[in-house]
C-alpha cells in the first residue's frame, strides 16, 4: 500500500480501536476526560493524547479486565510465560486468531517460506504464544508443519535428519544448543537439509546470527512479538534483513523516552509502544512493551514494502543493568564476546554488590580447541576479553573462563543475567 492509503486505513481502524477500548472501564474515564470519542478522531496525531497502558495495569485488572467482547465470543486464551507470579492472560476472538495467522504467514513468506517447504516448529505448544501462533501461520502459508514443540534435543536432531525440514523455528538460544550438538559430531551433517530459520522470543545480536549461520550453514531471520499485543507476527524481517517491518496495517507503533513519555524521533532509541487497531478480544491502547529499539530512518526498503522497520530489540527497560551508574545491556556484552574467536557463544552475567560497589563477573565458555593447561595462555585470553568488554561498555568486568559445555543451555528463552543485588535490596 502507498503510505497515504495505509495512513487512511490506520485512521479508520484507530477509530474502531478507540471505540472498542472506550467500552472498557480502564479507558472510559481517561478518554472522556480528554473528550476523545471515535468520531472526534480526524488525524493520527491524536495517538500521542491517548492513554498509555502498562504491564502493571494488566496485573491490576487481572485476570480479564481488558477483555473486549463477551466471553462467549472468545475463541482462544494464551498467556505470557510469567517468570514471576501469575501469567498475563490474553484473549482472542475467532477473527483475532485469523488475523494473527495471516501476520505470521506474512513474515514467514517475507523470509522465503513457501508452500513446498517443511518446517520444524520447536516452540513450546501451550500458553506461550510462539507454538500455536506460528503453527497457524505456517498452515496459512501452506507449508508442512512438524509440530515437535520445544525440548528433547536428541529427538529434534533425529527429526531434522529423518524428515529433513527446510526451515527451523525456535529461540536463537535453542538453535545455538542444537548447533553445538551438531558440531560435536554425533549427527550426520549430510542429512541435515535445513536452509533457513526464523528466530524470535528473546533478544539476540547480529554476531549471534553470524555464528549460527556459519555453524549450521543456514540463513536466519528475526521476528518479534509479545503476548500482550498478539504474540509473534508483530514485526519481522524481509529478505534484506535491514530491520523488522512493522505490520502497520494492524498496529500503530511509537518509540518514546521511557522517562518523559514523549515520542523520540526516528533513529533514536526508546521504548516501543504499540496500539493494536484491529484486535477485538483484548483491545489495548498504547501498550508500553518495555522493549528498547528504534525505527529506521533510512528511507524505503528495497523489498518494496512501504511499512517502516524497527531495529533489533536492544534491551528492555527492565533488564538494563545499571553498573556503577553506567547503563549496560546484556546484548552489548554479547556483541563484545562474540567478536572474539576464542570464546563459545555461551555466557552468563553475574552482578553483585559485595561491599558498596557493584561488581560484574562474566562467565564465558571458551572453545574446546582454545582450552589449555597453560596458565599464561588462559590469562592472556582473559585479559583480551576484559579489554574488549571495556571498550564496548566502558566498564571493567571480571572475566571467568569456564570449560566447554559447563554453562546452562536453554530450550526456550534464555536467562543469562543473575543479579544478586535485587535479592539483597
Ligand atoms: P513473556 O516473556 O513476558 O512471558 P512473551 O512470551 O510474549 O512474554 O515474550 C515477549 C517478549 O519477548 C518481548 O516483549 C521481547 O522482550 C522478547 N522478544 C520477542 N521477540 C524478540 C526478538 N525477535 N528480539 C528480541 N526480543 C524479543
Ligand atoms: Zn523490506
PDB file of N, CA, C and O in Angstrom, residues 106-148:
ATOM      1  N   UNK A 106       2.808 -13.722   6.879  1.00  0.00           N
ATOM      2  CA  UNK A 106       3.494 -12.639   6.158  1.00  0.00           C
ATOM      3  C   UNK A 106       4.989 -12.625   6.403  1.00  0.00           C
ATOM      4  O   UNK A 106       5.777 -12.515   5.480  1.00  0.00           O
ATOM      5  N   UNK A 107       5.386 -12.722   7.677  1.00  0.00           N
ATOM      6  CA  UNK A 107       6.833 -12.613   7.874  1.00  0.00           C
ATOM      7  C   UNK A 107       7.551 -13.893   7.454  1.00  0.00           C
ATOM      8  O   UNK A 107       8.715 -13.866   7.055  1.00  0.00           O
ATOM      9  N   UNK A 108       6.834 -15.019   7.507  1.00  0.00           N
ATOM     10  CA  UNK A 108       7.445 -16.270   7.037  1.00  0.00           C
ATOM     11  C   UNK A 108       7.690 -16.190   5.530  1.00  0.00           C
ATOM     12  O   UNK A 108       8.766 -16.533   5.035  1.00  0.00           O
ATOM     13  N   UNK A 109       6.688 -15.699   4.816  1.00  0.00           N
ATOM     14  CA  UNK A 109       6.825 -15.569   3.365  1.00  0.00           C
ATOM     15  C   UNK A 109       7.898 -14.526   3.028  1.00  0.00           C
ATOM     16  O   UNK A 109       8.704 -14.715   2.113  1.00  0.00           O
ATOM     17  N   UNK A 110       7.922 -13.451   3.807  1.00  0.00           N
ATOM     18  CA  UNK A 110       8.929 -12.399   3.563  1.00  0.00           C
ATOM     19  C   UNK A 110      10.341 -12.972   3.664  1.00  0.00           C
ATOM     20  O   UNK A 110      11.257 -12.537   2.982  1.00  0.00           O
ATOM     21  N   UNK A 111      10.511 -13.983   4.528  1.00  0.00           N
ATOM     22  CA  UNK A 111      11.831 -14.593   4.687  1.00  0.00           C
ATOM     23  C   UNK A 111      12.085 -15.706   3.685  1.00  0.00           C
ATOM     24  O   UNK A 111      13.171 -16.267   3.633  1.00  0.00           O
ATOM     25  N   UNK A 112      11.071 -16.079   2.914  1.00  0.00           N
ATOM     26  CA  UNK A 112      11.302 -17.076   1.863  1.00  0.00           C
ATOM     27  C   UNK A 112      10.544 -18.381   2.027  1.00  0.00           C
ATOM     28  O   UNK A 112      10.705 -19.300   1.222  1.00  0.00           O
ATOM     29  N   UNK A 113       9.716 -18.506   3.072  1.00  0.00           N
ATOM     30  CA  UNK A 113       8.985 -19.765   3.237  1.00  0.00           C
ATOM     31  C   UNK A 113       7.903 -19.889   2.157  1.00  0.00           C
ATOM     32  O   UNK A 113       7.204 -18.930   1.862  1.00  0.00           O
ATOM     33  N   UNK A 114       7.808 -21.069   1.610  1.00  0.00           N
ATOM     34  CA  UNK A 114       6.827 -21.314   0.547  1.00  0.00           C
ATOM     35  C   UNK A 114       6.065 -22.594   0.837  1.00  0.00           C
ATOM     36  O   UNK A 114       6.465 -23.400   1.669  1.00  0.00           O
ATOM     37  N   UNK A 115       4.997 -22.765   0.084  1.00  0.00           N
ATOM     38  CA  UNK A 115       4.086 -23.886   0.273  1.00  0.00           C
ATOM     39  C   UNK A 115       4.816 -25.238   0.190  1.00  0.00           C
ATOM     40  O   UNK A 115       4.488 -26.181   0.903  1.00  0.00           O
ATOM     41  N   UNK A 116       5.855 -25.326  -0.612  1.00  0.00           N
ATOM     42  CA  UNK A 116       6.514 -26.627  -0.808  1.00  0.00           C
ATOM     43  C   UNK A 116       7.490 -26.983   0.316  1.00  0.00           C
ATOM     44  O   UNK A 116       8.056 -28.059   0.332  1.00  0.00           O
ATOM     45  N   UNK A 117       7.680 -26.082   1.270  1.00  0.00           N
ATOM     46  CA  UNK A 117       8.655 -26.326   2.332  1.00  0.00           C
ATOM     47  C   UNK A 117       8.081 -27.100   3.523  1.00  0.00           C
ATOM     48  O   UNK A 117       6.871 -27.179   3.689  1.00  0.00           O
ATOM     49  N   UNK A 118       8.999 -27.634   4.324  1.00  0.00           N
ATOM     50  CA  UNK A 118       8.634 -28.306   5.569  1.00  0.00           C
ATOM     51  C   UNK A 118       9.311 -27.567   6.719  1.00  0.00           C
ATOM     52  O   UNK A 118      10.481 -27.201   6.617  1.00  0.00           O
ATOM     53  N   UNK A 119       8.552 -27.341   7.789  1.00  0.00           N
ATOM     54  CA  UNK A 119       9.075 -26.553   8.900  1.00  0.00           C
ATOM     55  C   UNK A 119       9.085 -27.347  10.198  1.00  0.00           C
ATOM     56  O   UNK A 119       8.075 -27.943  10.582  1.00  0.00           O
ATOM     57  N   UNK A 120      10.211 -27.346  10.866  1.00  0.00           N
ATOM     58  CA  UNK A 120      10.287 -27.935  12.205  1.00  0.00           C
ATOM     59  C   UNK A 120       9.996 -26.822  13.207  1.00  0.00           C
ATOM     60  O   UNK A 120      10.777 -25.881  13.350  1.00  0.00           O
ATOM     61  N   UNK A 121       8.853 -26.947  13.863  1.00  0.00           N
ATOM     62  CA  UNK A 121       8.420 -25.880  14.773  1.00  0.00           C
ATOM     63  C   UNK A 121       8.765 -26.279  16.210  1.00  0.00           C
ATOM     64  O   UNK A 121       8.080 -27.085  16.832  1.00  0.00           O
ATOM     65  N   UNK A 122       9.862 -25.697  16.706  1.00  0.00           N
ATOM     66  CA  UNK A 122      10.371 -26.098  18.023  1.00  0.00           C
ATOM     67  C   UNK A 122      10.094 -25.054  19.105  1.00  0.00           C
ATOM     68  O   UNK A 122      10.874 -24.869  20.020  1.00  0.00           O
ATOM     69  N   UNK A 123       8.966 -24.383  18.974  1.00  0.00           N
ATOM     70  CA  UNK A 123       8.480 -23.519  20.047  1.00  0.00           C
ATOM     71  C   UNK A 123       7.500 -24.337  20.873  1.00  0.00           C
ATOM     72  O   UNK A 123       6.781 -25.170  20.320  1.00  0.00           O
ATOM     73  N   UNK A 124       7.439 -24.061  22.157  1.00  0.00           N
ATOM     74  CA  UNK A 124       6.518 -24.778  23.020  1.00  0.00           C
ATOM     75  C   UNK A 124       5.063 -24.553  22.618  1.00  0.00           C
ATOM     76  O   UNK A 124       4.668 -23.435  22.316  1.00  0.00           O
ATOM     77  N   UNK A 125       4.294 -25.645  22.585  1.00  0.00           N
ATOM     78  CA  UNK A 125       2.848 -25.521  22.349  1.00  0.00           C
ATOM     79  C   UNK A 125       2.192 -25.449  23.710  1.00  0.00           C
ATOM     80  O   UNK A 125       2.400 -26.323  24.542  1.00  0.00           O
ATOM     81  N   UNK A 126       1.432 -24.436  23.919  1.00  0.00           N
ATOM     82  CA  UNK A 126       0.799 -24.271  25.228  1.00  0.00           C
ATOM     83  C   UNK A 126       0.371 -22.837  25.346  1.00  0.00           C
ATOM     84  O   UNK A 126      -0.014 -22.212  24.353  1.00  0.00           O
ATOM     85  N   UNK A 127       0.467 -22.288  26.538  1.00  0.00           N
ATOM     86  CA  UNK A 127       0.049 -20.896  26.735  1.00  0.00           C
ATOM     87  C   UNK A 127       0.975 -19.925  26.027  1.00  0.00           C
ATOM     88  O   UNK A 127       0.560 -18.877  25.555  1.00  0.00           O
ATOM     89  N   UNK A 128       2.249 -20.275  25.953  1.00  0.00           N
ATOM     90  CA  UNK A 128       3.240 -19.465  25.253  1.00  0.00           C
ATOM     91  C   UNK A 128       2.772 -19.254  23.811  1.00  0.00           C
ATOM     92  O   UNK A 128       2.403 -20.212  23.134  1.00  0.00           O
ATOM     93  N   UNK A 129       2.802 -18.018  23.356  1.00  0.00           N
ATOM     94  CA  UNK A 129       2.202 -17.713  22.052  1.00  0.00           C
ATOM     95  C   UNK A 129       3.003 -18.249  20.854  1.00  0.00           C
ATOM     96  O   UNK A 129       2.472 -18.338  19.750  1.00  0.00           O
ATOM     97  N   UNK A 130       4.280 -18.579  21.090  1.00  0.00           N
ATOM     98  CA  UNK A 130       5.138 -18.993  19.977  1.00  0.00           C
ATOM     99  C   UNK A 130       4.618 -20.201  19.219  1.00  0.00           C
ATOM    100  O   UNK A 130       4.542 -20.186  17.989  1.00  0.00           O
ATOM    101  N   UNK A 131       4.254 -21.259  19.930  1.00  0.00           N
ATOM    102  CA  UNK A 131       3.857 -22.508  19.292  1.00  0.00           C
ATOM    103  C   UNK A 131       2.626 -22.375  18.417  1.00  0.00           C
ATOM    104  O   UNK A 131       2.691 -22.493  17.190  1.00  0.00           O
ATOM    105  N   UNK A 132       1.505 -22.083  19.052  1.00  0.00           N
ATOM    106  CA  UNK A 132       0.261 -22.025  18.279  1.00  0.00           C
ATOM    107  C   UNK A 132       0.234 -20.857  17.292  1.00  0.00           C
ATOM    108  O   UNK A 132      -0.333 -20.970  16.207  1.00  0.00           O
ATOM    109  N   UNK A 133       0.850 -19.753  17.665  1.00  0.00           N
ATOM    110  CA  UNK A 133       0.887 -18.605  16.754  1.00  0.00           C
ATOM    111  C   UNK A 133       1.525 -18.991  15.433  1.00  0.00           C
ATOM    112  O   UNK A 133       0.944 -18.823  14.355  1.00  0.00           O
ATOM    113  N   UNK A 134       2.718 -19.549  15.501  1.00  0.00           N
ATOM    114  CA  UNK A 134       3.447 -19.909  14.284  1.00  0.00           C
ATOM    115  C   UNK A 134       2.801 -21.091  13.569  1.00  0.00           C
ATOM    116  O   UNK A 134       2.810 -21.166  12.342  1.00  0.00           O
ATOM    117  N   UNK A 135       2.224 -21.999  14.351  1.00  0.00           N
ATOM    118  CA  UNK A 135       1.596 -23.175  13.749  1.00  0.00           C
ATOM    119  C   UNK A 135       0.569 -22.751  12.694  1.00  0.00           C
ATOM    120  O   UNK A 135       0.600 -23.205  11.549  1.00  0.00           O
ATOM    121  N   UNK A 136      -0.314 -21.855  13.100  1.00  0.00           N
ATOM    122  CA  UNK A 136      -1.365 -21.452  12.159  1.00  0.00           C
ATOM    123  C   UNK A 136      -0.826 -20.545  11.059  1.00  0.00           C
ATOM    124  O   UNK A 136      -1.384 -20.494   9.963  1.00  0.00           O
ATOM    125  N   UNK A 137       0.278 -19.860  11.350  1.00  0.00           N
ATOM    126  CA  UNK A 137       0.925 -19.053  10.316  1.00  0.00           C
ATOM    127  C   UNK A 137       1.501 -19.941   9.213  1.00  0.00           C
ATOM    128  O   UNK A 137       1.336 -19.676   8.022  1.00  0.00           O
ATOM    129  N   UNK A 138       2.151 -21.020   9.627  1.00  0.00           N
ATOM    130  CA  UNK A 138       2.741 -21.951   8.644  1.00  0.00           C
ATOM    131  C   UNK A 138       1.627 -22.589   7.821  1.00  0.00           C
ATOM    132  O   UNK A 138       1.713 -22.725   6.603  1.00  0.00           O
ATOM    133  N   UNK A 139       0.562 -22.944   8.527  1.00  0.00           N
ATOM    134  CA  UNK A 139      -0.578 -23.559   7.850  1.00  0.00           C
ATOM    135  C   UNK A 139      -1.124 -22.612   6.775  1.00  0.00           C
ATOM    136  O   UNK A 139      -1.478 -23.025   5.674  1.00  0.00           O
ATOM    137  N   UNK A 140      -1.165 -21.335   7.128  1.00  0.00           N
ATOM    138  CA  UNK A 140      -1.663 -20.314   6.211  1.00  0.00           C
ATOM    139  C   UNK A 140      -0.771 -20.235   4.960  1.00  0.00           C
ATOM    140  O   UNK A 140      -1.265 -20.047   3.856  1.00  0.00           O
ATOM    141  N   UNK A 141       0.525 -20.393   5.151  1.00  0.00           N
ATOM    142  CA  UNK A 141       1.450 -20.396   4.002  1.00  0.00           C
ATOM    143  C   UNK A 141       1.221 -21.660   3.165  1.00  0.00           C
ATOM    144  O   UNK A 141       1.424 -21.669   1.964  1.00  0.00           O
ATOM    145  N   UNK A 142       0.784 -22.714   3.844  1.00  0.00           N
ATOM    146  CA  UNK A 142       0.547 -23.965   3.132  1.00  0.00           C
ATOM    147  C   UNK A 142       1.721 -24.925   3.217  1.00  0.00           C
ATOM    148  O   UNK A 142       1.723 -25.985   2.594  1.00  0.00           O
ATOM    149  N   UNK A 143       2.739 -24.553   3.987  1.00  0.00           N
ATOM    150  CA  UNK A 143       3.899 -25.435   4.138  1.00  0.00           C
ATOM    151  C   UNK A 143       3.545 -26.566   5.105  1.00  0.00           C
ATOM    152  O   UNK A 143       2.547 -26.485   5.817  1.00  0.00           O
ATOM    153  N   UNK A 144       4.396 -27.605   5.127  1.00  0.00           N
ATOM    154  CA  UNK A 144       4.150 -28.724   6.045  1.00  0.00           C
ATOM    155  C   UNK A 144       4.749 -28.406   7.414  1.00  0.00           C
ATOM    156  O   UNK A 144       5.859 -27.869   7.497  1.00  0.00           O
ATOM    157  N   UNK A 145       4.019 -28.752   8.454  1.00  0.00           N
ATOM    158  CA  UNK A 145       4.480 -28.453   9.817  1.00  0.00           C
ATOM    159  C   UNK A 145       4.895 -29.728  10.532  1.00  0.00           C
ATOM    160  O   UNK A 145       4.190 -30.734  10.488  1.00  0.00           O
ATOM    161  N   UNK A 146       6.023 -29.661  11.210  1.00  0.00           N
ATOM    162  CA  UNK A 146       6.365 -30.716  12.165  1.00  0.00           C
ATOM    163  C   UNK A 146       6.242 -30.052  13.542  1.00  0.00           C
ATOM    164  O   UNK A 146       7.136 -29.329  13.971  1.00  0.00           O
ATOM    165  N   UNK A 147       5.123 -30.286  14.230  1.00  0.00           N
ATOM    166  CA  UNK A 147       4.897 -29.576  15.500  1.00  0.00           C
ATOM    167  C   UNK A 147       5.612 -30.261  16.662  1.00  0.00           C
ATOM    168  O   UNK A 147       4.997 -30.705  17.623  1.00  0.00           O
ATOM    169  N   UNK A 148       6.925 -30.287  16.599  1.00  0.00           N
ATOM    170  CA  UNK A 148       7.705 -31.084  17.552  1.00  0.00           C
ATOM    171  C   UNK A 148       7.766 -30.446  18.931  1.00  0.00           C
ATOM    172  O   UNK A 148       8.079 -31.092  19.917  1.00  0.00           O
TER     173      UNK A 148
END
